[in-house]
Every structure is written in C-alpha cells, then in structure tokens.
Amino acid sequence: MSPTLVFRCVSKQDIREQIWDYMESQNLADFPRPVHHRIPNFKGSYLACQNIRDLEVFARTQELKVDPDKPLEGVRLLALQSKKTLLVPTPRLRTGLFNKITPPPGATKDILRKCATSQGVRNYSTPVGLDSKVLVDLVVVGSVAVSEKGWRIGKGEGYADLEYAMMVSMGAVSQGTPVVTIVHDCQVVDIPEALLEDHDLTVDYILTPTRVITTGCERPKPAGIAWSKISCEMMEKIPILRSLRHREEQAGKDVTLRDGPRSPPGAQATPSTARSPQDLAPPESGSVPSSSVEIGNLPRDVRVSQLKRTLSALGVVPSRLTWQGPQHRAFLHYRDPAEAQRAIACLQGFRLGAGTVRVVLARQQRADDLGGGHTAEPLPDHRPAIAGP
C-alpha cells in the first residue's frame, strides 16, 4: 500500500475517487485521461503485463478471457503471441458475451499488436455463442483497487462481476479457475471486508510493475448470476442475459429480477402486448411491416448459414428470414416492432466477414422489393423470454 494514499472513508466510491485523484495528481496515469470513471491505464502497464509469464497458470493456459481495458493490452498481445485462444468481452455486453480474437494467417508482430488493441478486437474477432464449447483456463480483469487478500473494486458498473457470473452459468469457468488483475502499485490497498458482497469477483493473483502477489484468497467467487440484482432495464440492454435467464428458468431456478414480478419456475414470461399509437397505425400500403429489419451491405461470399449462426450467437433470432444474396441483403422478420427495435439496437456496428453491415428498420421497403429472394426455413424458436416492466 502506498504510504501517501490514506483512505478517510469506507465506501467503494470513496476508494475509487481517491485512487483516481491520486493517479492523476502524481502523474501515474496514462492515456486515456483523465482516468476517472475508468479502469485506469497507468505508466508501466506493459511491464506489469509481462509478469504474467512468471505464472505457471499462464504457461499451461490454452484459453483465456481478458477484459478490453487499455492496461490489459499487453496480456492480450502475449496471449496472441503464445498462440493461446483469446476471448474478449463485447463492450457493455451489447452484442453477446465475448468475441474470439482471430489474427489473419501469417500475422506479423505489428498485426498482432493491432489485434490486441480495442480497434483490433473489433476488426479481428468473431462472436462466441452460448452454445459454444468454451472452457476458460484463466480470467484477466482490470481493477480500480485491489487488496493483497484478493478483494477487488471495479469502476462501479459491475460488468466484470457479471461477465464472470455469466461464464459460470455457461459452464465456462468453475471455482478453481484462477483470476488475475493487473494494476499500478498504488492501487494495491487495504479494502474493508464489510464492503464486499456475494456477487463481487475476487482475484487470485495481482500483477504490478514491481510485484507478483499471490493472494491465497479463500472467499468464494460468484456461483452464478444473482438475478435479484439484475434490473429490467439491464435485461433490455443485454440480450444475452435474456437467453441465460430463459435457460435457467427452464431448469427450474428462481429468476426473479430486482424490480420485476416473480416468474414461476418453468414458466415463460410473455412479451408485453401493449402497443403505442404509432404501432397501431396501419402500415403503408404494400410495405413490409415495421417488425422487419433489413441487413444490407452483406459481403459477396457470405452465406445464409453464417448469418443464422451469428444472429443466434447474438441472441436476436428472428421468426423468419428472407435471404437476398444477389442484392447483398437479408430481411429479418420479428413478431412485433419492439423485437425489431431491440434487434437493431443489438446489431449496430455488427460485422460479418470483412465489413460492417447496414442495419435499418425495413419500414420503408416496398413489398415488391422482396422479389427475387427466398425465405429461409424458420429459425428454431429458442429466443429468450422477455421480462415485462
């Protein structure tokens, strides 16, 4: 613990603010700045990342999940250079849980460095679906503060905790899966145990520019998703949560949300049938209903099976799909406009092959524009139930 950094208060947010202030005032912070409200990047982060090579668990790791934070870039590069399978969570979990980073064949050192950056994660990745057989050997997370006992504080949004809990639900990690965090020495502080909650992720190793700390933490890691901590708003923002909730509901687990009604085990919640006035207005004569979504700018070599797999991985499976390969587009048909809007929000920035596709509501498309296409077989109806407000 830095002798200069003395905590006067006992809340998690007080600890965060004082660490952020200290790193800025002492010029320990690195781009992007200011570090407030971030997992702080710091001078010497690459040196700290190199210390992971001293861990036996890294040497035997085949598949690891590394958060997209800037100070973890060095670990992502080492993983790629070591030819390990690298999984990186999608930003704010909007389009799934994580992506697999796949460098191009014969990638040079410079290309691998690009793959390890946030831009590289976007350009050289493919989505990993819930049904993928993922077995993560090592988890690397960022932190704002961490104690030598292994107690961790993030930036306050709870994504690292939630990602781990979701991986537990998928069967991708277990209590024995080691967790590593990488921080500046000044971020290693005393954290009162009273601040910890059951859903908080603990760490087994702390890497700084000068130390490798084995915490020996015996506090249990999250055993799965604590649905009572999840809000309806979060369910709307994170489609993959709906998929996991549906699975656990079908398995007979209590999936009652923090601000939603109890959903009886085994029963599916039904989407709200309420409609706004604009939804009730008749569509333009001969037009595609507003519950359809157009995906344009599809690469020439992409197949309908690839699109289906990707939509399934992202949790936005339509009830019907119209494929128009020669026109480089497809139409996704959903049961109601609300589902279509959720799909559009989830698919923004969506990549298929080498380019970013165009995703728009098909409201303005005329019915005769669908000529020349074919309707694919209905996709399996395994979409998650949507919890009502």
Short mmCIF file of C-alpha atoms in Angstrom, two decimals:
data_model
loop_
_atom_site.label_atom_id
_atom_site.label_comp_id
_atom_site.label_asym_id
_atom_site.label_seq_id
_atom_site.Cartn_x
_atom_site.Cartn_y
_atom_site.Cartn_z
CA MET A 1 0.00 0.00 0.00
CA SER A 2 1.29 3.43 -0.93
CA PRO A 3 2.17 5.37 2.25
CA THR A 4 0.80 8.54 0.59
CA LEU A 5 -2.60 7.08 -0.09
CA VAL A 6 -4.66 7.03 3.11
CA PHE A 7 -8.38 6.36 2.95
CA ARG A 8 -10.55 8.52 5.14
CA CYS A 9 -13.88 6.94 4.17
CA VAL A 10 -15.19 3.45 3.85
CA SER A 11 -17.39 3.32 0.73
CA LYS A 12 -16.29 1.73 -2.54
CA GLN A 13 -16.86 5.01 -4.37
CA ASP A 14 -14.65 6.90 -1.92
CA ILE A 15 -11.83 4.45 -2.60
CA ARG A 16 -12.31 4.80 -6.34
CA GLU A 17 -12.30 8.60 -6.24
CA GLN A 18 -9.20 8.80 -4.07
CA ILE A 19 -7.25 6.40 -6.29
CA TRP A 20 -8.29 8.22 -9.46
CA ASP A 21 -7.35 11.57 -7.89
CA TYR A 22 -4.02 10.22 -6.67
CA MET A 23 -3.03 8.72 -10.02
CA GLU A 24 -3.82 11.96 -11.82
CA SER A 25 -2.12 14.22 -9.26
CA GLN A 26 1.03 12.10 -9.19
CA ASN A 27 1.08 11.77 -13.00
CA LEU A 28 0.91 7.98 -12.78
CA ALA A 29 -1.96 7.84 -15.25
CA ASP A 30 -1.53 7.13 -18.94
CA PHE A 31 -3.80 7.51 -21.99
CA PRO A 32 -6.80 7.70 -21.96
CA ARG A 33 -7.02 10.51 -19.41
CA PRO A 34 -8.46 11.55 -17.10
CA VAL A 35 -8.73 8.11 -15.55
CA HIS A 36 -11.83 8.94 -13.53
CA HIS A 37 -14.74 6.55 -14.13
CA ARG A 38 -12.42 4.14 -15.96
CA ILE A 39 -10.30 1.11 -15.23
CA PRO A 40 -7.22 3.34 -15.09
CA ASN A 41 -4.40 2.88 -17.53
CA PHE A 42 -1.06 3.61 -15.93
CA LYS A 43 2.58 4.14 -16.77
CA GLY A 44 4.28 0.78 -16.61
CA SER A 45 1.20 -1.26 -17.54
CA TYR A 46 3.07 -3.21 -20.22
CA LEU A 47 5.79 -4.07 -17.69
CA ALA A 48 3.15 -5.30 -15.26
CA CYS A 49 1.57 -7.39 -18.01
CA GLN A 50 4.88 -9.08 -18.76
CA ASN A 51 4.86 -10.51 -15.23
CA ILE A 52 2.07 -12.88 -16.22
CA ARG A 53 4.74 -15.01 -17.92
CA ASP A 54 6.05 -15.84 -14.43
CA LEU A 55 2.76 -17.52 -13.52
CA GLU A 56 2.63 -21.26 -14.01
CA VAL A 57 -1.12 -20.97 -14.65
CA PHE A 58 -0.43 -18.81 -17.71
CA ALA A 59 2.08 -21.29 -19.11
CA ARG A 60 -0.47 -24.10 -19.05
CA THR A 61 -3.41 -21.96 -20.15
CA GLN A 62 -4.91 -22.75 -23.54
CA GLU A 63 -7.94 -20.44 -23.48
CA LEU A 64 -8.18 -17.19 -21.55
CA LYS A 65 -10.63 -14.35 -21.20
CA VAL A 66 -9.09 -10.86 -20.97
CA ASP A 67 -11.11 -7.70 -20.44
CA PRO A 68 -10.85 -4.99 -23.16
CA ASP A 69 -9.37 -2.36 -20.80
CA LYS A 70 -6.31 -0.47 -22.06
CA PRO A 71 -3.92 -1.52 -19.23
CA LEU A 72 -4.53 -5.20 -20.16
CA GLU A 73 -3.39 -4.73 -23.76
CA GLY A 74 0.00 -6.29 -23.01
CA VAL A 75 -1.63 -9.51 -21.77
CA ARG A 76 -3.79 -9.74 -24.86
CA LEU A 77 -0.65 -9.40 -27.01
CA LEU A 78 1.21 -12.07 -25.04
CA ALA A 79 -1.76 -14.44 -25.40
CA LEU A 80 -1.78 -13.98 -29.17
CA GLN A 81 1.99 -14.32 -29.46
CA SER A 82 1.78 -17.54 -27.43
CA LYS A 83 -0.95 -18.81 -29.80
CA LYS A 84 -3.48 -19.13 -27.00
CA THR A 85 -7.20 -18.76 -27.64
CA LEU A 86 -8.11 -15.21 -26.65
CA LEU A 87 -11.64 -14.22 -25.68
CA VAL A 88 -12.55 -10.58 -25.07
CA PRO A 89 -15.93 -9.40 -23.71
CA THR A 90 -18.01 -7.25 -26.04
CA PRO A 91 -18.35 -3.60 -24.91
CA ARG A 92 -21.09 -3.40 -22.29
CA LEU A 93 -22.20 -6.90 -23.39
CA ARG A 94 -24.49 -5.31 -26.00
CA THR A 95 -23.89 -7.92 -28.72
CA GLY A 96 -23.10 -11.06 -26.73
CA LEU A 97 -20.75 -12.20 -24.00
CA PHE A 98 -17.41 -12.26 -25.77
CA ASN A 99 -15.60 -12.44 -29.09
CA LYS A 100 -12.78 -14.72 -30.13
CA ILE A 101 -9.81 -12.80 -31.50
CA THR A 102 -8.57 -14.47 -34.68
CA PRO A 103 -5.47 -12.91 -36.26
CA PRO A 104 -5.12 -13.37 -40.03
CA PRO A 105 -2.90 -16.25 -41.21
CA GLY A 106 0.78 -15.38 -41.04
CA ALA A 107 0.13 -12.27 -38.94
CA THR A 108 3.23 -10.18 -38.31
CA LYS A 109 4.18 -8.75 -34.91
CA ASP A 110 2.67 -5.43 -35.95
CA ILE A 111 -0.63 -7.09 -36.87
CA LEU A 112 -0.70 -8.97 -33.57
CA ARG A 113 -0.18 -5.67 -31.75
CA LYS A 114 -3.16 -4.25 -33.61
CA CYS A 115 -5.23 -7.32 -32.75
CA ALA A 116 -4.52 -6.68 -29.06
CA THR A 117 -5.92 -3.14 -29.18
CA SER A 118 -9.58 -2.19 -28.85
CA GLN A 119 -9.70 -1.46 -32.59
CA GLY A 120 -8.15 -4.85 -33.32
CA VAL A 121 -10.74 -6.54 -31.13
CA ARG A 122 -13.40 -5.03 -33.39
CA ASN A 123 -11.66 -5.88 -36.66
CA TYR A 124 -10.31 -9.38 -35.99
CA SER A 125 -12.99 -11.09 -33.93
CA THR A 126 -15.94 -13.42 -34.27
CA PRO A 127 -18.81 -13.75 -31.77
CA VAL A 128 -18.91 -16.72 -29.41
CA GLY A 129 -22.42 -18.03 -28.77
CA LEU A 130 -23.92 -19.56 -25.66
CA ASP A 131 -23.82 -23.00 -27.25
CA SER A 132 -20.11 -22.80 -27.99
CA LYS A 133 -18.00 -25.28 -26.07
CA VAL A 134 -15.90 -22.75 -24.17
CA LEU A 135 -13.66 -23.76 -21.28
CA VAL A 136 -11.73 -20.78 -19.93
CA ASP A 137 -8.49 -21.65 -18.12
CA LEU A 138 -7.65 -18.14 -16.93
CA VAL A 139 -9.56 -14.88 -16.39
CA VAL A 140 -7.80 -11.49 -16.50
CA VAL A 141 -9.71 -8.44 -15.27
CA GLY A 142 -8.99 -4.79 -14.71
CA SER A 143 -9.44 -3.11 -11.33
CA VAL A 144 -9.57 0.32 -9.76
CA ALA A 145 -8.44 -1.05 -6.39
CA VAL A 146 -7.44 -4.45 -5.05
CA SER A 147 -6.20 -5.74 -1.70
CA GLU A 148 -3.45 -8.27 -1.07
CA LYS A 149 -6.22 -10.52 0.27
CA GLY A 150 -7.70 -10.63 -3.24
CA TRP A 151 -10.65 -8.30 -2.70
CA ARG A 152 -11.36 -6.20 -5.76
CA ILE A 153 -13.17 -2.96 -6.61
CA GLY A 154 -14.00 -2.15 -10.24
CA LYS A 155 -15.19 1.12 -11.74
CA GLY A 156 -18.68 0.64 -10.33
CA GLU A 157 -20.71 -0.70 -13.27
CA GLY A 158 -20.37 -4.37 -12.32
CA TYR A 159 -19.51 -5.75 -15.76
CA ALA A 160 -16.52 -7.87 -14.69
CA ASP A 161 -18.58 -9.43 -11.89
CA LEU A 162 -21.49 -10.06 -14.25
CA GLU A 163 -19.29 -11.48 -17.01
CA TYR A 164 -17.80 -13.98 -14.58
CA ALA A 165 -21.24 -14.96 -13.28
CA MET A 166 -22.45 -15.45 -16.85
CA MET A 167 -19.47 -17.67 -17.60
CA VAL A 168 -20.36 -19.75 -14.54
CA SER A 169 -23.90 -20.13 -15.89
CA MET A 170 -22.46 -21.23 -19.25
CA GLY A 171 -20.16 -23.76 -17.60
CA ALA A 172 -17.12 -21.92 -18.99
CA VAL A 173 -15.45 -21.40 -15.58
CA SER A 174 -15.51 -23.01 -12.15
CA GLN A 175 -14.46 -22.04 -8.63
CA GLY A 176 -11.00 -23.35 -9.48
CA THR A 177 -10.49 -21.06 -12.49
CA PRO A 178 -7.77 -18.56 -11.49
CA VAL A 179 -8.44 -14.82 -11.79
CA VAL A 180 -5.64 -12.28 -12.37
CA THR A 181 -5.74 -8.50 -12.17
CA ILE A 182 -3.12 -6.01 -13.35
CA VAL A 183 -2.73 -2.67 -11.55
CA HIS A 184 -0.25 0.00 -10.51
CA ASP A 185 1.36 -0.47 -7.10
CA CYS A 186 -0.65 2.44 -5.72
CA GLN A 187 -3.87 0.57 -6.49
CA VAL A 188 -2.99 -2.23 -4.06
CA VAL A 189 -4.66 -1.00 -0.87
CA ASP A 190 -6.49 -2.23 2.21
CA ILE A 191 -10.18 -2.79 1.48
CA PRO A 192 -12.60 -3.30 4.41
CA GLU A 193 -14.22 -6.73 4.12
CA ALA A 194 -17.55 -5.16 5.06
CA LEU A 195 -17.66 -3.57 1.58
CA LEU A 196 -17.70 -6.93 -0.20
CA GLU A 197 -20.89 -8.51 -1.48
CA ASP A 198 -21.60 -12.06 -2.65
CA HIS A 199 -21.60 -11.06 -6.33
CA ASP A 200 -18.17 -9.37 -6.11
CA LEU A 201 -15.39 -11.13 -8.01
CA THR A 202 -12.20 -11.84 -6.08
CA VAL A 203 -8.71 -12.38 -7.57
CA ASP A 204 -6.00 -14.98 -7.06
CA TYR A 205 -3.04 -13.05 -8.49
CA ILE A 206 -2.15 -9.35 -8.61
CA LEU A 207 0.47 -8.14 -11.08
CA THR A 208 2.08 -4.70 -10.72
CA PRO A 209 5.20 -3.25 -12.39
CA THR A 210 7.24 -4.35 -9.36
CA ARG A 211 5.43 -7.33 -7.81
CA VAL A 212 3.64 -10.61 -8.39
CA ILE A 213 1.23 -11.16 -5.49
CA THR A 214 -0.41 -14.49 -4.78
CA THR A 215 -3.44 -13.63 -2.68
CA GLY A 216 -4.43 -17.07 -1.43
CA CYS A 217 -7.99 -15.73 -1.37
CA GLU A 218 -10.44 -18.22 0.08
CA ARG A 219 -13.56 -16.12 -0.31
CA PRO A 220 -15.87 -17.90 -2.80
CA LYS A 221 -16.27 -16.38 -6.24
CA PRO A 222 -19.79 -15.74 -7.63
CA ALA A 223 -21.64 -19.04 -8.06
CA GLY A 224 -23.76 -17.75 -10.95
CA ILE A 225 -25.99 -14.84 -11.86
CA ALA A 226 -27.71 -13.20 -8.91
CA TRP A 227 -30.98 -12.44 -10.69
CA SER A 228 -32.27 -10.46 -7.73
CA LYS A 229 -29.52 -7.91 -8.51
CA ILE A 230 -30.50 -7.61 -12.19
CA SER A 231 -32.93 -4.88 -13.25
CA CYS A 232 -35.45 -4.96 -16.10
CA GLU A 233 -33.51 -2.10 -17.69
CA MET A 234 -30.33 -4.20 -17.68
CA MET A 235 -32.24 -7.10 -19.25
CA GLU A 236 -33.29 -4.81 -22.09
CA LYS A 237 -29.73 -3.58 -22.67
CA ILE A 238 -28.05 -7.02 -22.56
CA PRO A 239 -29.76 -9.53 -24.87
CA ILE A 240 -27.58 -12.46 -23.80
CA LEU A 241 -28.91 -12.05 -20.26
CA ARG A 242 -32.37 -12.83 -21.56
CA SER A 243 -31.08 -16.03 -23.13
CA LEU A 244 -29.40 -17.13 -19.90
CA ARG A 245 -32.46 -16.22 -17.84
CA HIS A 246 -34.67 -18.30 -20.10
CA ARG A 247 -32.33 -21.28 -19.78
CA GLU A 248 -32.17 -21.06 -16.00
CA GLU A 249 -35.93 -20.53 -15.78
CA GLN A 250 -36.45 -23.71 -17.82
CA ALA A 251 -34.12 -25.51 -15.42
CA GLY A 252 -36.41 -24.56 -12.53
CA LYS A 253 -34.30 -21.81 -10.96
CA ASP A 254 -35.71 -18.68 -9.38
CA VAL A 255 -35.00 -15.90 -11.87
CA THR A 256 -36.93 -13.10 -10.14
CA LEU A 257 -35.49 -9.74 -11.13
CA ARG A 258 -34.71 -6.89 -8.77
CA ASP A 259 -37.62 -4.75 -9.99
CA GLY A 260 -39.80 -7.29 -11.76
CA PRO A 261 -42.51 -9.78 -10.80
CA ARG A 262 -41.61 -13.31 -9.82
CA SER A 263 -41.54 -15.70 -12.76
CA PRO A 264 -42.64 -19.21 -11.70
CA PRO A 265 -40.03 -21.92 -12.40
CA GLY A 266 -40.55 -23.42 -15.84
CA ALA A 267 -42.97 -20.71 -16.96
CA GLN A 268 -42.04 -18.41 -19.80
CA ALA A 269 -42.62 -14.73 -19.44
CA THR A 270 -44.57 -13.35 -22.39
CA PRO A 271 -43.74 -10.15 -24.22
CA SER A 272 -45.98 -7.22 -23.46
CA THR A 273 -48.87 -6.88 -25.90
CA ALA A 274 -49.16 -3.15 -25.30
CA ARG A 275 -48.78 -1.01 -28.41
CA SER A 276 -48.09 2.65 -28.83
CA PRO A 277 -50.34 4.70 -31.17
CA GLN A 278 -47.73 4.64 -33.94
CA ASP A 279 -47.52 0.84 -33.67
CA LEU A 280 -51.29 0.60 -34.14
CA ALA A 281 -51.29 2.75 -37.26
CA PRO A 282 -51.72 0.69 -40.45
CA PRO A 283 -48.52 0.24 -42.44
CA GLU A 284 -48.07 1.98 -45.78
CA SER A 285 -49.91 0.06 -48.47
CA GLY A 286 -47.73 -2.74 -49.84
CA SER A 287 -44.89 -2.09 -47.41
CA VAL A 288 -43.01 -4.52 -45.23
CA PRO A 289 -44.36 -4.37 -41.63
CA SER A 290 -42.28 -2.40 -39.17
CA SER A 291 -41.42 -5.63 -37.39
CA SER A 292 -38.91 -6.40 -40.16
CA VAL A 293 -35.24 -5.41 -40.16
CA GLU A 294 -33.09 -5.02 -43.25
CA ILE A 295 -29.45 -6.09 -43.16
CA GLY A 296 -27.60 -4.62 -46.12
CA ASN A 297 -24.04 -4.40 -47.40
CA LEU A 298 -23.56 -8.15 -46.96
CA PRO A 299 -20.21 -9.41 -48.34
CA ARG A 300 -20.39 -11.32 -51.62
CA ASP A 301 -19.10 -14.57 -50.14
CA VAL A 302 -21.28 -14.67 -47.02
CA ARG A 303 -23.82 -17.49 -46.75
CA VAL A 304 -27.23 -17.53 -45.12
CA SER A 305 -26.00 -20.21 -42.70
CA GLN A 306 -23.28 -17.83 -41.46
CA LEU A 307 -25.84 -15.10 -40.84
CA LYS A 308 -28.10 -17.53 -38.98
CA ARG A 309 -25.29 -18.70 -36.71
CA THR A 310 -24.24 -15.14 -35.94
CA LEU A 311 -27.79 -14.00 -35.17
CA SER A 312 -28.17 -16.96 -32.83
CA ALA A 313 -24.89 -16.11 -31.08
CA LEU A 314 -26.03 -12.51 -30.59
CA GLY A 315 -29.43 -13.53 -29.20
CA VAL A 316 -31.53 -11.80 -31.89
CA VAL A 317 -33.03 -14.79 -33.72
CA PRO A 318 -35.96 -13.76 -35.98
CA SER A 319 -39.07 -15.86 -36.52
CA ARG A 320 -38.40 -15.80 -40.28
CA LEU A 321 -35.54 -14.71 -42.54
CA THR A 322 -35.71 -13.62 -46.21
CA TRP A 323 -32.38 -14.01 -47.97
CA GLN A 324 -31.42 -11.86 -50.98
CA GLY A 325 -27.82 -12.81 -51.63
CA PRO A 326 -27.51 -11.25 -55.12
CA GLN A 327 -28.68 -7.92 -53.65
CA HIS A 328 -26.28 -8.34 -50.70
CA ARG A 329 -29.06 -8.05 -48.17
CA ALA A 330 -31.47 -10.01 -46.00
CA PHE A 331 -34.68 -9.24 -44.12
CA LEU A 332 -35.24 -10.40 -40.55
CA HIS A 333 -38.90 -10.74 -39.63
CA TYR A 334 -39.82 -10.43 -35.95
CA ARG A 335 -43.13 -10.92 -34.20
CA ASP A 336 -43.61 -7.31 -33.20
CA PRO A 337 -41.98 -3.88 -33.66
CA ALA A 338 -40.46 -3.97 -30.17
CA GLU A 339 -38.45 -7.08 -31.04
CA ALA A 340 -37.31 -5.46 -34.27
CA GLN A 341 -36.14 -2.36 -32.40
CA ARG A 342 -34.23 -4.48 -29.89
CA ALA A 343 -32.54 -6.33 -32.77
CA ILE A 344 -31.49 -3.06 -34.40
CA ALA A 345 -30.00 -1.79 -31.13
CA CYS A 346 -28.09 -5.03 -30.69
CA LEU A 347 -26.80 -5.17 -34.27
CA GLN A 348 -25.41 -1.64 -34.51
CA GLY A 349 -21.78 -1.85 -35.64
CA PHE A 350 -22.30 -5.55 -36.46
CA ARG A 351 -19.62 -7.06 -38.70
CA LEU A 352 -19.96 -10.08 -40.97
CA GLY A 353 -16.81 -11.02 -42.81
CA ALA A 354 -14.57 -8.09 -43.61
CA GLY A 355 -17.07 -5.23 -43.44
CA THR A 356 -19.69 -3.61 -41.26
CA VAL A 357 -23.21 -4.31 -42.45
CA ARG A 358 -26.03 -1.77 -42.63
CA VAL A 359 -28.90 -2.42 -40.20
CA VAL A 360 -32.15 -0.43 -40.54
CA LEU A 361 -35.83 -0.84 -39.83
CA ALA A 362 -37.43 -2.12 -43.06
CA ARG A 363 -40.47 0.15 -42.67
CA GLN A 364 -39.79 1.97 -45.95
CA GLN A 365 -39.14 -1.15 -48.02
CA ARG A 366 -41.89 -1.95 -50.53
CA ALA A 367 -43.21 -5.50 -50.68
CA ASP A 368 -42.13 -5.85 -54.31
CA ASP A 369 -38.54 -5.17 -53.18
CA LEU A 370 -38.61 -8.65 -51.68
CA GLY A 371 -38.91 -10.20 -55.12
CA GLY A 372 -36.05 -12.43 -56.18
CA GLY A 373 -35.30 -13.53 -52.64
CA HIS A 374 -36.17 -16.71 -50.84
CA THR A 375 -37.48 -17.30 -47.38
CA ALA A 376 -35.18 -19.44 -45.32
CA GLU A 377 -36.54 -22.18 -43.13
CA PRO A 378 -37.95 -20.74 -39.90
CA LEU A 379 -35.23 -20.42 -37.33
CA PRO A 380 -35.61 -22.52 -34.16
CA ASP A 381 -37.74 -20.63 -31.68
CA HIS A 382 -35.28 -20.60 -28.81
CA ARG A 383 -35.27 -16.89 -28.20
CA PRO A 384 -35.25 -15.77 -24.59
CA ALA A 385 -38.44 -14.74 -22.87
CA ILE A 386 -38.64 -11.00 -22.38
CA ALA A 387 -39.50 -9.89 -18.91
CA GLY A 388 -42.13 -7.18 -18.79
CA PRO A 389 -41.55 -4.00 -16.81
#
